[in-house]
mmCIF file of C-alpha atoms and ligand atoms in Angstrom:
data_model
loop_
_atom_site.group_PDB
_atom_site.id
_atom_site.type_symbol
_atom_site.label_atom_id
_atom_site.label_comp_id
_atom_site.label_asym_id
_atom_site.label_seq_id
_atom_site.Cartn_x
_atom_site.Cartn_y
_atom_site.Cartn_z
ATOM 1 C CA MET A 1 90.941 -204.740 -30.004
ATOM 2 C CA ALA A 2 88.577 -202.631 -32.294
ATOM 3 C CA THR A 3 86.091 -203.878 -34.308
ATOM 4 C CA ILE A 4 85.767 -203.437 -38.159
ATOM 5 C CA PHE A 5 82.851 -200.969 -37.934
ATOM 6 C CA SER A 6 84.890 -198.743 -35.641
ATOM 7 C CA LYS A 7 87.785 -198.760 -37.746
ATOM 8 C CA ILE A 8 85.586 -198.254 -40.866
ATOM 9 C CA ALA A 9 83.989 -195.283 -38.455
ATOM 10 C CA ALA A 10 87.841 -194.038 -38.161
ATOM 11 C CA GLY A 11 88.476 -193.888 -41.671
ATOM 12 C CA GLU A 12 91.021 -197.244 -41.445
ATOM 13 C CA ILE A 13 89.139 -199.217 -42.939
ATOM 14 C CA PRO A 14 87.409 -197.533 -46.662
ATOM 15 C CA SER A 15 83.682 -196.916 -46.962
ATOM 16 C CA TYR A 16 81.011 -195.516 -48.679
ATOM 17 C CA CYS A 17 80.128 -192.740 -45.843
ATOM 18 C CA CYS A 18 76.926 -191.490 -46.449
ATOM 19 C CA ALA A 19 76.671 -189.642 -43.365
ATOM 20 C CA ALA A 20 78.416 -188.503 -39.839
ATOM 21 C CA ASP A 21 79.005 -186.785 -36.834
ATOM 22 C CA GLU A 22 81.009 -186.950 -33.843
ATOM 23 C CA GLU A 23 78.602 -190.074 -32.623
ATOM 24 C CA PHE A 24 77.308 -191.752 -35.347
ATOM 25 C CA TYR A 25 78.670 -193.250 -38.942
ATOM 26 C CA ALA A 26 76.827 -194.167 -41.556
ATOM 27 C CA PHE A 27 77.750 -196.009 -44.542
ATOM 28 C CA LEU A 28 76.532 -198.109 -47.388
ATOM 29 C CA ASP A 29 76.388 -201.977 -46.566
ATOM 30 C CA ILE A 30 79.120 -203.823 -48.783
ATOM 31 C CA ASN A 31 76.768 -206.418 -49.230
ATOM 32 C CA PRO A 32 73.549 -205.096 -50.224
ATOM 33 C CA MET A 33 70.142 -206.524 -50.252
ATOM 34 C CA ALA A 34 68.956 -203.216 -52.295
ATOM 35 C CA LYS A 35 70.444 -200.430 -53.429
ATOM 36 C CA GLY A 36 70.676 -197.668 -51.109
ATOM 37 C CA HIS A 37 71.160 -200.352 -47.837
ATOM 38 C CA THR A 38 73.069 -198.438 -45.779
ATOM 39 C CA LEU A 39 74.638 -199.394 -42.041
ATOM 40 C CA VAL A 40 74.359 -197.026 -39.100
ATOM 41 C CA ILE A 41 76.513 -197.119 -36.161
ATOM 42 C CA PRO A 42 77.470 -195.268 -33.079
ATOM 43 C CA ARG A 43 80.877 -194.824 -33.250
ATOM 44 C CA ARG A 44 81.511 -196.206 -29.189
ATOM 45 C CA GLU A 45 82.083 -200.109 -29.028
ATOM 46 C CA VAL A 46 79.046 -201.646 -28.138
ATOM 47 C CA ASP A 47 78.226 -205.175 -28.979
ATOM 48 C CA TYR A 48 74.646 -205.813 -28.891
ATOM 49 C CA ILE A 49 72.422 -202.534 -29.375
ATOM 50 C CA PHE A 50 70.142 -202.912 -26.515
ATOM 51 C CA ASP A 51 73.104 -202.589 -24.234
ATOM 52 C CA LEU A 52 73.475 -199.058 -25.628
ATOM 53 C CA GLU A 53 72.277 -196.316 -22.983
ATOM 54 C CA ASP A 54 68.669 -195.548 -23.420
ATOM 55 C CA ASP A 55 69.623 -191.584 -24.402
ATOM 56 C CA GLU A 56 72.505 -193.314 -26.816
ATOM 57 C CA LEU A 57 69.893 -195.687 -28.573
ATOM 58 C CA ALA A 58 67.552 -192.425 -28.968
ATOM 59 C CA ARG A 59 70.099 -190.435 -30.653
ATOM 60 C CA LEU A 60 71.322 -193.206 -32.958
ATOM 61 C CA HIS A 61 67.504 -193.238 -33.804
ATOM 62 C CA VAL A 62 67.264 -189.826 -34.248
ATOM 63 C CA PHE A 63 70.255 -190.249 -36.603
ATOM 64 C CA ALA A 64 68.931 -193.163 -38.360
ATOM 65 C CA ALA A 65 66.117 -191.302 -39.166
ATOM 66 C CA ARG A 66 67.875 -188.258 -40.860
ATOM 67 C CA VAL A 67 70.029 -190.766 -43.118
ATOM 68 C CA ALA A 68 66.633 -192.983 -43.764
ATOM 69 C CA ARG A 69 65.033 -189.554 -45.061
ATOM 70 C CA ALA A 70 67.970 -189.027 -47.113
ATOM 71 C CA ILE A 71 67.953 -192.645 -48.750
ATOM 72 C CA LYS A 72 64.297 -192.101 -49.385
ATOM 73 C CA LYS A 73 65.358 -189.491 -51.577
ATOM 74 C CA VAL A 74 67.636 -190.643 -53.258
ATOM 75 C CA ILE A 75 66.256 -194.040 -54.016
ATOM 76 C CA PRO A 76 62.604 -194.439 -55.103
ATOM 77 C CA CYS A 77 61.210 -196.863 -52.365
ATOM 78 C CA VAL A 78 57.811 -197.238 -50.805
ATOM 79 C CA LYS A 79 59.581 -197.113 -47.265
ATOM 80 C CA VAL A 80 62.827 -197.293 -45.965
ATOM 81 C CA GLY A 81 62.700 -200.160 -44.051
ATOM 82 C CA GLU A 82 64.856 -200.639 -40.315
ATOM 83 C CA ALA A 83 66.662 -203.993 -39.019
ATOM 84 C CA VAL A 84 68.659 -204.995 -36.596
ATOM 85 C CA LEU A 85 70.102 -208.355 -36.768
ATOM 86 C CA GLY A 86 73.783 -208.038 -35.235
ATOM 87 C CA LEU A 87 74.830 -211.637 -35.687
ATOM 88 C CA GLU A 88 77.922 -210.918 -37.614
ATOM 89 C CA VAL A 89 79.710 -208.227 -36.508
ATOM 90 C CA PRO A 90 79.761 -207.447 -33.087
ATOM 91 C CA HIS A 91 79.292 -203.809 -33.108
ATOM 92 C CA ALA A 92 75.386 -202.257 -32.869
ATOM 93 C CA HIS A 93 74.169 -201.346 -36.139
ATOM 94 C CA ILE A 94 70.831 -200.391 -38.043
ATOM 95 C CA HIS A 95 69.957 -201.691 -41.217
ATOM 96 C CA LEU A 96 68.144 -199.684 -43.628
ATOM 97 C CA ILE A 97 66.925 -200.781 -46.808
ATOM 98 C CA PRO A 98 64.948 -199.319 -49.179
ATOM 99 C CA MET A 99 61.855 -201.485 -49.943
ATOM 100 C CA GLN A 100 60.037 -201.909 -52.882
ATOM 101 C CA SER A 101 58.207 -205.130 -50.875
ATOM 102 C CA GLU A 102 58.066 -207.177 -47.942
ATOM 103 C CA ARG A 103 60.474 -209.296 -49.932
ATOM 104 C CA ASP A 104 63.136 -206.879 -49.558
ATOM 105 C CA MET A 105 63.359 -207.243 -45.794
ATOM 106 C CA LEU A 106 64.429 -211.019 -46.070
ATOM 107 C CA PHE A 107 67.783 -211.497 -44.612
ATOM 108 C CA SER A 108 67.875 -214.950 -46.763
ATOM 109 C CA ASN A 109 67.842 -213.280 -49.989
ATOM 110 C CA PRO A 110 70.901 -213.238 -51.922
ATOM 111 C CA LYS A 111 72.790 -210.359 -52.045
ATOM 112 C CA LEU A 112 73.224 -207.797 -54.393
ATOM 113 C CA LYS A 113 76.551 -206.524 -55.921
ATOM 114 C CA PHE A 114 76.749 -202.996 -57.539
ATOM 115 C CA PRO A 115 79.687 -201.231 -59.620
ATOM 116 C CA GLU A 116 82.079 -199.333 -57.266
ATOM 117 C CA GLU A 117 80.919 -196.280 -59.182
ATOM 118 C CA GLU A 118 77.390 -196.799 -58.615
ATOM 119 C CA MET A 119 78.147 -197.160 -54.514
ATOM 120 C CA GLN A 120 80.059 -194.216 -54.879
ATOM 121 C CA ALA A 121 77.658 -192.236 -56.200
ATOM 122 C CA VAL A 122 74.923 -193.517 -53.623
ATOM 123 C CA ALA A 123 76.656 -192.924 -51.182
ATOM 124 C CA ASP A 124 77.340 -189.556 -52.399
ATOM 125 C CA ALA A 125 74.291 -188.485 -53.523
ATOM 126 C CA ILE A 126 73.065 -189.472 -49.678
ATOM 127 C CA ARG A 127 75.258 -187.506 -48.175
ATOM 128 C CA SER A 128 74.500 -184.353 -50.018
ATOM 129 C CA ASN A 129 70.763 -184.831 -48.993
ATOM 130 C CA PHE A 130 71.206 -185.611 -45.139
HETATM 131 P P1 AMP B 201 74.735 -208.759 -39.072
HETATM 132 O O1 AMP B 201 76.089 -208.287 -37.933
HETATM 133 O O2 AMP B 201 73.792 -210.073 -38.949
HETATM 134 O O3 AMP B 201 73.990 -207.159 -39.017
HETATM 135 O O4 AMP B 201 75.260 -208.102 -40.617
HETATM 136 C C1 AMP B 201 76.518 -207.314 -40.914
HETATM 137 C C2 AMP B 201 76.362 -206.742 -42.204
HETATM 138 O O5 AMP B 201 77.772 -205.570 -42.548
HETATM 139 C C3 AMP B 201 76.353 -207.426 -43.084
HETATM 140 O O6 AMP B 201 75.216 -206.721 -44.057
HETATM 141 C C4 AMP B 201 77.780 -206.713 -44.005
HETATM 142 O O7 AMP B 201 77.186 -207.301 -45.738
HETATM 143 C C5 AMP B 201 77.834 -205.968 -43.614
HETATM 144 N N1 AMP B 201 79.265 -205.676 -43.822
HETATM 145 C C6 AMP B 201 80.492 -206.570 -43.125
HETATM 146 N N2 AMP B 201 81.431 -205.892 -43.429
HETATM 147 C C7 AMP B 201 81.464 -204.862 -44.073
HETATM 148 C C8 AMP B 201 82.282 -203.724 -44.743
HETATM 149 N N3 AMP B 201 83.422 -203.498 -44.612
HETATM 150 N N4 AMP B 201 81.474 -202.328 -45.073
HETATM 151 C C9 AMP B 201 80.363 -202.744 -45.545
HETATM 152 N N5 AMP B 201 79.507 -203.170 -44.982
HETATM 153 C C10 AMP B 201 79.993 -204.555 -44.301
#
């Protein structure tokens, strides 16, 4: 059975798309820790990120770096932080989170909610800077 993230990458479930190519897909986290919080996934279904082949893992990170640079242009922040958890969705993904301070990387923080139009505008801006 396809994971929810596979369905998102295939366009079967809507998402705020930030970047895409034939191998990887990036979209806004629906329960963000900061404005511009983005998830980057391989289209190939692998649960645990460190089970990816070495070259695929490297390409995923290069793709994520390009997404992070686009996020940094759109969202004023000190740096874009990267985190990998994967405790909720069994499909490898990298969290990219614009940071103002170390606190922004605390996954125990209450999640934020932005209006749909704002989410769409952020995703569109990231995509056009990618
Ligand atoms: P984790 O697997 O612990 O890294 O967490 C999964 C992340 O995916 C959480 O931050 C969720 O908010 C996010 N998430 C779950 N479902 C969706 C969805 N349909 N669209 C965007 N983000 C999602």
